[in-house]
CSV table of C-alpha atoms in Angstrom, one decimal:
chain,number,residue,atom,x,y,z
A,1,MET,CA,30.0,229.6,59.2
A,2,ASP,CA,26.4,230.0,60.2
A,3,SER,CA,25.2,233.4,61.1
A,4,PRO,CA,23.3,233.9,64.4
A,5,LEU,CA,20.1,234.7,62.4
A,6,ARG,CA,20.4,231.4,60.5
A,7,LYS,CA,20.9,229.5,63.8
A,8,LEU,CA,17.9,231.2,65.3
A,9,VAL,CA,15.7,230.2,62.4
A,10,ALA,CA,16.9,226.6,62.8
A,11,LEU,CA,15.7,226.4,66.4
A,12,ASP,CA,12.5,224.5,67.2
A,13,ILE,CA,9.6,226.2,69.0
A,14,GLN,CA,10.7,224.9,72.5
A,15,GLU,CA,14.3,226.2,71.9
A,16,VAL,CA,12.9,229.6,70.9
A,17,ARG,CA,10.7,229.7,74.0
A,18,ASP,CA,13.7,228.7,76.2
A,19,LEU,CA,15.8,231.4,74.5
A,20,VAL,CA,13.2,234.1,75.2
A,21,ARG,CA,12.8,233.0,78.8
A,22,ALA,CA,16.6,232.9,79.2
A,23,GLN,CA,17.0,236.5,78.0
A,24,LEU,CA,14.3,237.7,80.4
A,25,ALA,CA,16.0,235.7,83.2
A,26,LEU,CA,19.3,237.3,82.4
A,27,LEU,CA,17.8,240.8,82.6
A,28,ARG,CA,16.2,240.0,86.0
A,29,ALA,CA,19.5,238.5,87.2
A,30,ARG,CA,21.5,241.5,86.1
A,31,ARG,CA,19.1,243.8,88.0
A,32,ARG,CA,19.5,241.6,91.2
A,33,VAL,CA,23.3,241.5,91.0
A,34,ALA,CA,23.3,245.3,90.8
A,35,ARG,CA,21.0,245.7,93.9
A,36,GLU,CA,21.8,242.8,96.2
A,37,PRO,CA,25.0,241.7,98.0
A,38,ILE,CA,26.8,238.9,96.0
A,39,GLY,CA,27.0,236.8,99.1
A,40,ALA,CA,23.2,236.8,99.4
A,41,LEU,CA,22.7,235.9,95.7
A,42,ALA,CA,25.0,232.8,95.7
A,43,ILE,CA,24.3,231.3,99.1
A,44,ARG,CA,26.3,228.1,99.1
A,45,ALA,CA,24.0,225.2,100.0
A,46,PRO,CA,25.6,221.9,100.8
A,47,LEU,CA,25.6,219.4,98.0
A,48,ASP,CA,23.1,216.6,98.8
A,49,ALA,CA,22.5,214.0,96.1
A,50,SER,CA,19.0,213.3,97.6
A,51,GLU,CA,17.9,216.9,96.7
A,52,VAL,CA,18.9,216.6,93.1
A,53,ARG,CA,15.7,216.0,91.1
A,54,GLY,CA,14.5,216.8,87.6
A,55,ASP,CA,15.0,216.0,84.0
A,56,ALA,CA,18.6,216.1,82.9
A,57,GLY,CA,17.8,216.6,79.3
A,58,ARG,CA,15.6,219.6,80.2
A,59,ALA,CA,18.4,221.0,82.5
A,60,HIS,CA,20.9,220.8,79.6
A,61,ALA,CA,18.4,222.5,77.3
A,62,ILE,CA,17.9,225.4,79.7
A,63,ALA,CA,21.6,225.7,80.1
A,64,ARG,CA,22.1,225.9,76.3
A,65,ALA,CA,19.4,228.6,76.1
A,66,VAL,CA,21.2,230.7,78.8
A,67,ILE,CA,24.5,230.3,76.9
A,68,ARG,CA,22.9,231.3,73.6
A,69,ALA,CA,21.2,234.3,75.2
A,70,SER,CA,24.4,235.3,76.8
A,71,ARG,CA,26.4,235.2,73.6
A,72,PHE,CA,23.9,236.5,71.1
A,73,GLY,CA,21.3,238.4,73.3
A,74,ILE,CA,21.0,242.1,74.0
A,75,PHE,CA,23.9,242.3,76.5
A,76,ARG,CA,26.9,240.1,77.5
A,77,PRO,CA,26.4,239.1,81.1
A,78,TYR,CA,29.1,238.2,83.6
A,79,CYS,CA,29.3,234.7,84.9
A,80,LEU,CA,27.4,235.5,88.1
A,81,VAL,CA,24.5,236.9,86.2
A,82,GLN,CA,24.4,233.8,83.9
A,83,SER,CA,24.6,231.5,86.9
A,84,LEU,CA,21.8,233.3,88.7
A,85,ALA,CA,19.6,233.2,85.6
A,86,LEU,CA,20.3,229.6,85.0
A,87,ARG,CA,19.6,228.5,88.6
A,88,ASP,CA,16.3,230.5,88.6
A,89,LEU,CA,15.2,228.9,85.4
A,90,LEU,CA,16.0,225.5,86.6
A,91,ARG,CA,13.9,226.1,89.8
A,92,ALA,CA,11.0,227.4,87.7
A,93,GLU,CA,11.1,224.1,85.8
A,94,ARG,CA,11.1,222.1,89.1
A,95,ILE,CA,14.7,221.0,88.5
A,96,GLU,CA,15.8,220.9,92.1
A,97,GLY,CA,19.3,220.9,93.7
A,98,ALA,CA,21.1,223.3,91.5
A,99,SER,CA,23.4,225.7,93.3
A,100,ILE,CA,25.7,228.6,92.3
A,101,ARG,CA,29.3,228.0,93.0
A,102,VAL,CA,32.0,230.7,93.2
A,103,GLY,CA,35.7,230.1,92.9
A,104,VAL,CA,38.8,232.1,92.8
A,105,ARG,CA,42.3,231.8,91.3
A,106,ARG,CA,45.4,233.7,90.5
A,107,HIS,CA,46.2,233.8,86.8
A,108,ARG,CA,49.3,235.6,85.4
A,109,GLY,CA,49.5,237.6,88.6
A,110,GLU,CA,45.9,238.7,88.5
A,111,PHE,CA,43.2,237.7,91.0
A,112,GLN,CA,40.1,236.2,89.2
A,113,ALA,CA,36.7,235.0,90.4
A,114,HIS,CA,34.2,232.9,88.5
A,115,ALA,CA,30.7,231.6,89.1
A,116,TRP,CA,29.0,228.5,87.7
A,117,VAL,CA,26.0,226.2,88.4
A,118,ARG,CA,26.4,222.7,89.8
A,119,TRP,CA,23.6,220.3,89.7
A,120,GLY,CA,24.5,217.1,91.4
A,121,ASP,CA,27.8,215.9,89.8
A,122,LEU,CA,27.2,218.1,86.7
A,123,VAL,CA,28.4,221.6,85.8
A,124,LEU,CA,25.6,223.3,83.8
A,125,GLY,CA,26.2,226.2,81.5
A,126,ASP,CA,30.0,226.0,81.8
A,127,VAL,CA,32.8,223.5,81.2
A,128,GLU,CA,34.0,221.2,84.0
A,129,SER,CA,37.7,221.6,83.0
A,130,HIS,CA,37.3,225.4,83.2
A,131,VAL,CA,35.7,225.5,86.6
A,132,ALA,CA,38.3,223.0,87.9
A,133,ARG,CA,40.9,225.8,87.6
A,134,PHE,CA,39.2,227.7,90.4
A,135,THR,CA,39.2,227.0,94.1
A,136,GLU,CA,35.7,227.2,95.5
A,137,VAL,CA,35.0,229.8,98.1
A,138,GLU,CA,33.3,228.2,101.1
A,139,ASP,CA,31.9,231.3,102.8
A,140,LEU,CA,30.5,233.8,100.3
A,141,ARG,CA,29.8,236.5,102.8
A,142,VAL,CA,33.4,237.7,102.1
A,143,LEU,CA,32.0,238.8,98.7
A,144,ASP,CA,29.5,241.2,100.2
A,145,ARG,CA,29.9,244.8,98.9
A,146,ARG,CA,29.4,246.6,102.1
């Protein structure tokens, strides 16, 4: 199996740049999640196909960078931190229409919540079959920590 260092050396220069940007975005997102109400961070915008713009290949590359930074970076962020970082990086690249989705479920008697990014019909930075197990929360103000 390849070691993380070997995988890092195999990345091209754009992938390394994306990885560094992803790590910084994750740090910023972690700070925001600690300071701001969750409902304010993941404002649920209606999905409008006309607002989805940008390069799909670039969107997937940014999502891969966030996943890599989350798995091998300096800390292991929760899904909301990852989603916030990914959405912010997409916006910085002028990839429009991405929104953070939050869902809930009961699994083995335990209440669980999960966050992910949807861009048009695509789930970025997560697996569609995983997020399909959650029921999306329509009004995220219920998640405010007040």
